[in-house]
CSV table of C-alpha atoms in Angstrom, one decimal:
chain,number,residue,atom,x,y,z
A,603,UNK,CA,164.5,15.8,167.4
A,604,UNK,CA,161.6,15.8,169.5
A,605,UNK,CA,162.0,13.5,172.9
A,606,UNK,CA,159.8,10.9,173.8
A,607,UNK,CA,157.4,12.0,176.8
A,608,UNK,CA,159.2,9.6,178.8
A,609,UNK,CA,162.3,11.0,178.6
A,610,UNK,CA,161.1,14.1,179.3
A,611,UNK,CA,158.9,13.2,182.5
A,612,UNK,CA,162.2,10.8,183.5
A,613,UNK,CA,164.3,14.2,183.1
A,614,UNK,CA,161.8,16.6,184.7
A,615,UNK,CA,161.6,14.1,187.9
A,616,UNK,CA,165.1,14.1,187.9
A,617,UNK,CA,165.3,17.9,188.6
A,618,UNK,CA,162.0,17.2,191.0
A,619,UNK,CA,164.8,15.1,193.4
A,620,UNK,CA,167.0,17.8,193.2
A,621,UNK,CA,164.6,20.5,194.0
A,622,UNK,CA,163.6,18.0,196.6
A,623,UNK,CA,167.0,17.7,198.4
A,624,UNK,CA,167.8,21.3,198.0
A,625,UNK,CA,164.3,23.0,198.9
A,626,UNK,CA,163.8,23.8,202.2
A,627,UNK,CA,161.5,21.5,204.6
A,628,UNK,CA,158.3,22.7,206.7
A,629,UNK,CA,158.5,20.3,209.6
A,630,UNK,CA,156.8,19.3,212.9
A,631,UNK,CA,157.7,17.5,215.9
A,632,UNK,CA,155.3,13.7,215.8
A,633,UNK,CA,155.5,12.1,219.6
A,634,UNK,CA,154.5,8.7,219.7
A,635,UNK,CA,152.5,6.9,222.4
A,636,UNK,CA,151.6,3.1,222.3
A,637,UNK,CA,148.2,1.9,223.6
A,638,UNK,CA,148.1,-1.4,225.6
A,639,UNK,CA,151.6,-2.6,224.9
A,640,UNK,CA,155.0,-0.8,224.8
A,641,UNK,CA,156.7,-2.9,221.5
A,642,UNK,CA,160.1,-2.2,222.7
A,643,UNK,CA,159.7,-4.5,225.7
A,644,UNK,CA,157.4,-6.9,227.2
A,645,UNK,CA,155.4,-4.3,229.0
A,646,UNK,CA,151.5,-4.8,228.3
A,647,UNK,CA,148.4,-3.6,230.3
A,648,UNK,CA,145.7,-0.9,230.8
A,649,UNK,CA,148.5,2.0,230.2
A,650,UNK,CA,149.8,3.9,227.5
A,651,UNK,CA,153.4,4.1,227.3
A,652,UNK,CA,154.8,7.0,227.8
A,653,UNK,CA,151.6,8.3,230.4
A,654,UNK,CA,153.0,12.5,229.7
A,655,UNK,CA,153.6,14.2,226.8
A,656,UNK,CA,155.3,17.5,226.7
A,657,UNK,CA,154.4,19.0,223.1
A,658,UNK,CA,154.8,22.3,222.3
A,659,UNK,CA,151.6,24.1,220.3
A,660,UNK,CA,151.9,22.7,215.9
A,661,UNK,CA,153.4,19.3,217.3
A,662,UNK,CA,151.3,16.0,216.9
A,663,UNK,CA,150.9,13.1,219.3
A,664,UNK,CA,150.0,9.9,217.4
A,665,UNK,CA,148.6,7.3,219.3
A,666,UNK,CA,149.4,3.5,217.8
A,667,UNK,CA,147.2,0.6,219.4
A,668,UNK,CA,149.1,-2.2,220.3
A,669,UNK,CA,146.9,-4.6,222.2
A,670,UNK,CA,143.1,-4.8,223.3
A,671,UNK,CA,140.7,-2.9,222.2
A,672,UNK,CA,141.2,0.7,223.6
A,673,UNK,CA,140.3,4.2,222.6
A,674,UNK,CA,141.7,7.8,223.4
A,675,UNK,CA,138.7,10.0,224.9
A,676,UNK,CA,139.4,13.4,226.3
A,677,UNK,CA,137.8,14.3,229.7
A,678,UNK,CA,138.5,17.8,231.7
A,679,UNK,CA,140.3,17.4,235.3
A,680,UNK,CA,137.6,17.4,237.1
A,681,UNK,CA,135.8,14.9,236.0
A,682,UNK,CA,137.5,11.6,234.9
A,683,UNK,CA,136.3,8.7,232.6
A,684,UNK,CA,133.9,11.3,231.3
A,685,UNK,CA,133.8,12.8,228.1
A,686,UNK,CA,134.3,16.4,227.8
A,687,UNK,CA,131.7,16.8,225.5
A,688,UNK,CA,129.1,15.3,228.1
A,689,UNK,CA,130.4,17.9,230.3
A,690,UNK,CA,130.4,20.5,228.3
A,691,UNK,CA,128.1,19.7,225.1
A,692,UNK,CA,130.0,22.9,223.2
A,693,UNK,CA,133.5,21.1,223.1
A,694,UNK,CA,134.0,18.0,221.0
A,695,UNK,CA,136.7,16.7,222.6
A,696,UNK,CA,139.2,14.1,221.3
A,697,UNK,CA,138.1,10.7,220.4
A,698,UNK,CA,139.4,8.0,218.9
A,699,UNK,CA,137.0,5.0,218.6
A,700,UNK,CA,137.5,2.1,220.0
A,701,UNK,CA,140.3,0.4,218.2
A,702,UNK,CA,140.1,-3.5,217.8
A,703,UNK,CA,144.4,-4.6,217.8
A,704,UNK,CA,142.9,-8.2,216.7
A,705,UNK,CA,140.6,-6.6,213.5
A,706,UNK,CA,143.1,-5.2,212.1
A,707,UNK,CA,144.7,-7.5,210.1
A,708,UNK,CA,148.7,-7.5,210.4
A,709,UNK,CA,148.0,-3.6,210.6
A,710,UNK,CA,148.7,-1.3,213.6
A,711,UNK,CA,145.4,1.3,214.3
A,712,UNK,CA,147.0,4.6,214.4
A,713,UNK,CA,145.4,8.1,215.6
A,714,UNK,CA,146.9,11.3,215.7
A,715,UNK,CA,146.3,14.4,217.1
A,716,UNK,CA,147.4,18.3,216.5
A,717,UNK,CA,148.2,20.0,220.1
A,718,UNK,CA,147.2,24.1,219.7
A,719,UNK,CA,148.7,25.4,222.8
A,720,UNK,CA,149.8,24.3,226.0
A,721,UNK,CA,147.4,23.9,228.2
A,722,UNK,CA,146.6,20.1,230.1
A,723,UNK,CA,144.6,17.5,227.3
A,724,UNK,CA,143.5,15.0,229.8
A,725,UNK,CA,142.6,11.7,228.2
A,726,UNK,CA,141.7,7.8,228.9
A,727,UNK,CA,140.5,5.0,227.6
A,728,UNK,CA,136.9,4.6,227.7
A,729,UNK,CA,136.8,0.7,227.4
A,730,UNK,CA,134.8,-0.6,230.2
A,731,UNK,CA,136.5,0.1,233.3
A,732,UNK,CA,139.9,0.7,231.9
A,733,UNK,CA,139.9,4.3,233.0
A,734,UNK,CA,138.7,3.6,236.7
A,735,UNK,CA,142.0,1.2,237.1
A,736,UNK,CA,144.2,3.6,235.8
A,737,UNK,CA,144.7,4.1,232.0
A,738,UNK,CA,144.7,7.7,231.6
A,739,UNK,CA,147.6,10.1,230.5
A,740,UNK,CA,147.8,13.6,230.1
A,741,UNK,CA,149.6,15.9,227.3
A,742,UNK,CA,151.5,19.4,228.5
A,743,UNK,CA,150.6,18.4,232.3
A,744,UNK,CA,151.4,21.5,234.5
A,745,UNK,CA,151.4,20.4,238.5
A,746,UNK,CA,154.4,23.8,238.8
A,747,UNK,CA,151.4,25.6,238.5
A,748,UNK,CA,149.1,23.9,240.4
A,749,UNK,CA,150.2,21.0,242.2
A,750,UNK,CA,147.5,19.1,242.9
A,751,UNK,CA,146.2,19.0,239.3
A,752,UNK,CA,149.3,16.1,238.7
A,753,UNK,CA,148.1,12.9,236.7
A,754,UNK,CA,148.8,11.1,240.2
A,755,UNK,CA,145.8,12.7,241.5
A,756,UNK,CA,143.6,12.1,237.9
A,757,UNK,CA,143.9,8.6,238.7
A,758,UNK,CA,142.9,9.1,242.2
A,759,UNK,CA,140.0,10.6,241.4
A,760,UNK,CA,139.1,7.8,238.2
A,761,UNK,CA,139.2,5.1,240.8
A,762,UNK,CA,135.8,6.7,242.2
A,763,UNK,CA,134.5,7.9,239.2
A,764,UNK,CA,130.8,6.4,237.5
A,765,UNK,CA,131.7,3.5,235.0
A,766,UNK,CA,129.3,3.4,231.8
A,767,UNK,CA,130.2,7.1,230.5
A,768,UNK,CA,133.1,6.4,228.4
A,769,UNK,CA,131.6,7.0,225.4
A,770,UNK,CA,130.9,10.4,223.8
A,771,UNK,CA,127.7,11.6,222.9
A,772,UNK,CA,129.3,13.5,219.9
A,773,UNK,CA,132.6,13.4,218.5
A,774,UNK,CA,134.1,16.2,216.8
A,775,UNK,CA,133.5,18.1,213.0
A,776,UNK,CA,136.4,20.4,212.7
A,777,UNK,CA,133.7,23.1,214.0
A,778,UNK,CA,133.2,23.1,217.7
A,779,UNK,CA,136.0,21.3,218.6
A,780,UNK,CA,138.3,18.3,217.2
A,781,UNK,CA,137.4,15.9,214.3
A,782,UNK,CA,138.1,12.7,214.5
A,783,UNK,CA,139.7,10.5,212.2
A,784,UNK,CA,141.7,7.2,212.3
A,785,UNK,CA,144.5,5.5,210.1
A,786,UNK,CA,146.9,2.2,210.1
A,787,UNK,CA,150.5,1.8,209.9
A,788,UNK,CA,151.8,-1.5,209.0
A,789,UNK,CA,154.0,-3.2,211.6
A,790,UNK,CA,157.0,-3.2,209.3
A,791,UNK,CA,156.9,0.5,210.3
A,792,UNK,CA,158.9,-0.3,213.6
A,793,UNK,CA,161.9,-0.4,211.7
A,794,UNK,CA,161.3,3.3,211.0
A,795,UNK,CA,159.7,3.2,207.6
A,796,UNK,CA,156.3,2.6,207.0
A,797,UNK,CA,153.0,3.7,205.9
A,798,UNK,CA,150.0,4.8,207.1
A,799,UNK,CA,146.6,6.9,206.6
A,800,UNK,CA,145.3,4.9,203.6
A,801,UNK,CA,147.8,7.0,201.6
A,802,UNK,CA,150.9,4.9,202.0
A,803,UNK,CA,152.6,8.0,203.7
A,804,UNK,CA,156.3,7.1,204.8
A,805,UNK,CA,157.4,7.1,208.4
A,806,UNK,CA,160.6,9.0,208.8
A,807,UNK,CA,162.6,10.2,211.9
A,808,UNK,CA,161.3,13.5,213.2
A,809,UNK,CA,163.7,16.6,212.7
A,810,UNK,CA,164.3,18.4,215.5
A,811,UNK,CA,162.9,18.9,219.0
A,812,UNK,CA,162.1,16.6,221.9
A,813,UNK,CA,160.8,13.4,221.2
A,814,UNK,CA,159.0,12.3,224.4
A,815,UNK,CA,158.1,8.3,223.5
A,816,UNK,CA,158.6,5.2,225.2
A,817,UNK,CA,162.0,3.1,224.5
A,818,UNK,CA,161.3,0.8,221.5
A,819,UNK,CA,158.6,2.9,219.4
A,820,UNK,CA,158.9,3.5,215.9
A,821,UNK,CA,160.6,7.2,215.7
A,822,UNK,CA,158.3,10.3,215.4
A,823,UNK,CA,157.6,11.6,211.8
A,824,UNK,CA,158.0,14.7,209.4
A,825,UNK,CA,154.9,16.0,208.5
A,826,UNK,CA,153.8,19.1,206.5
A,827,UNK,CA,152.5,21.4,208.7
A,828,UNK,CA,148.3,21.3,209.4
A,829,UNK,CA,146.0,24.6,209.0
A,830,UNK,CA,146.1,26.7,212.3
A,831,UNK,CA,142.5,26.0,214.3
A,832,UNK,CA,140.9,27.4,217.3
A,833,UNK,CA,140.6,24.3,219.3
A,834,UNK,CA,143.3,22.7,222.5
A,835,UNK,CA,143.5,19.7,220.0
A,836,UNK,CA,142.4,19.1,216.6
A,837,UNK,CA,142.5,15.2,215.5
A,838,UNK,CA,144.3,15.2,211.7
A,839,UNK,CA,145.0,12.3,209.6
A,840,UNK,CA,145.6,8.4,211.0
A,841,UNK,CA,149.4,8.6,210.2
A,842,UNK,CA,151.8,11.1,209.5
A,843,UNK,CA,153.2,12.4,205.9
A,844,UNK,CA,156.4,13.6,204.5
A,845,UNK,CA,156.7,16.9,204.3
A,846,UNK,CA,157.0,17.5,200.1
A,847,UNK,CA,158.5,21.0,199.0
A,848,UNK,CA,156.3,23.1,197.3
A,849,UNK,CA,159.6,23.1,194.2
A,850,UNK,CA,159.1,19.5,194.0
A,851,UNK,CA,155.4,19.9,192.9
A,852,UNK,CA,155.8,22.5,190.4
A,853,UNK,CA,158.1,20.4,189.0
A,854,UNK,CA,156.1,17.7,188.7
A,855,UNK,CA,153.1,20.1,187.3
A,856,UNK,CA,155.4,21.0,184.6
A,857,UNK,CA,156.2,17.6,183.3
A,858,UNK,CA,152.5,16.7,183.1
A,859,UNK,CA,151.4,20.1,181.4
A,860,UNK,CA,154.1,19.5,179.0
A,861,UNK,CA,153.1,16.6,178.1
């Protein structure tokens, strides 16, 4: 007796789960930093919480706006509260947009980006004068090697630095340098499930490796891992995805082909 396609796609996703469970995960470390307000506490401000990141090269930092209106712009060392693009016209740079908390509806703006190595990503917010009084932060900061390159001194120099310039002349295309891209993760997420990316990914805790984020963020996520590029940073999707083994989908392709 021939079985209804039902059955057959309810059986088929039944071995799917299995497959899933069984099959092993490709999986990267997510660090989390919150923009204008830490959530765990009652910290709020021109900061982002935690202010250094130590990710090793595949991991991703995703930024989630809490307050203001704020954006993550990367600048080189030497010269703070500028964009590295207006700098160095070849080089993108990171850059978020500015990101409206009150706009968004119940939703938490969320912005991610791929670290390729480990060399310093200097960044700030590029909001008025934001950077100048001290909302900057740095990813893979190395002051052993050269002391005086420390995010203490960053600020220093942000204090005197031109205001007006936050703003990028070009943001990146995935061919010079980063491209930019921008997502939103409801606020149930702070539980630790959520989603995210206009995809309705699912926020899970991250597998393995240090976690560097501020006390009372939603945990880091597994992700699949993102194609290798040639840039220090590479901006992916708005929110992280679960990691879906490759067992799972052939599964799945088989249930639809035989139906």
């Amino acid at each position: 007796m021939k079985k209804p396609a039902s059955a057959v796609l309810a059986g088929l996703l039944g071995l799917a789960q299995e497959a899933d469970v069984n099959a092993p995960r490709a999986a990267i470390q997510v660090h989390v930093v919150a923009v204008g307000k830490n959530p765990g506490s009652i910290d709020t401000g021109l900061r982002f919480f935690p202010e250094r990141i130590r990710a090793e090269p595949g991991s991703l930092v995703q930024f989630q706006f809490r307050a203001g209106n704020h954006t993550v712009t990367q600048s080189d060392f030497d010269n703070p509260c500028v964009p590295v693009s207006s700098i160095d016209p070849s080089v993108a740079g990171v850059f978020s947009s500015f990101q409206p908390v009150a706009g968004a509806a119940g939703a938490v703006p969320v912005f991610t980006v791929l670290v390729n190595d480990t060399r310093p990503i200097w960044l700030f917010c590029s909001q008025g004068a934001h950077c100048q009084k001290g909302m900057a932060m740095v990813i893979n900061e190395n002051a052993a090697a050269n002391a005086t390159r420390s995010l203490e001194t960053y600020k220093r120099l942000a204090q005197k630095a031109p205001t007006g310039q936050g703003v990028p002349s070009r943001c990146g295309d995935g061919s010079a340098g980063p491209a930019a891209s921008s997502g939103y993760l409801p606020t149930t997420a702070a539980g630790g499930n959520g989603g995210g990316g206009g995809g309705g990914a699912l926020v899970t805790p991250a597998a393995g490796g240090t976690n560097d984020t501020a006390d009372g963020l939603p945990p880091a996520a597994t992700t699949p891992p993102p194609p290798a590029v040639s840039s220090p940073a590479l901006v992916v999707s708005g929110a992280a995805h679960v990691a879906v083994p490759g067992a799972m989908l052939l599964v799945l392709g088989g249930a639809f082909m035989f139906l």
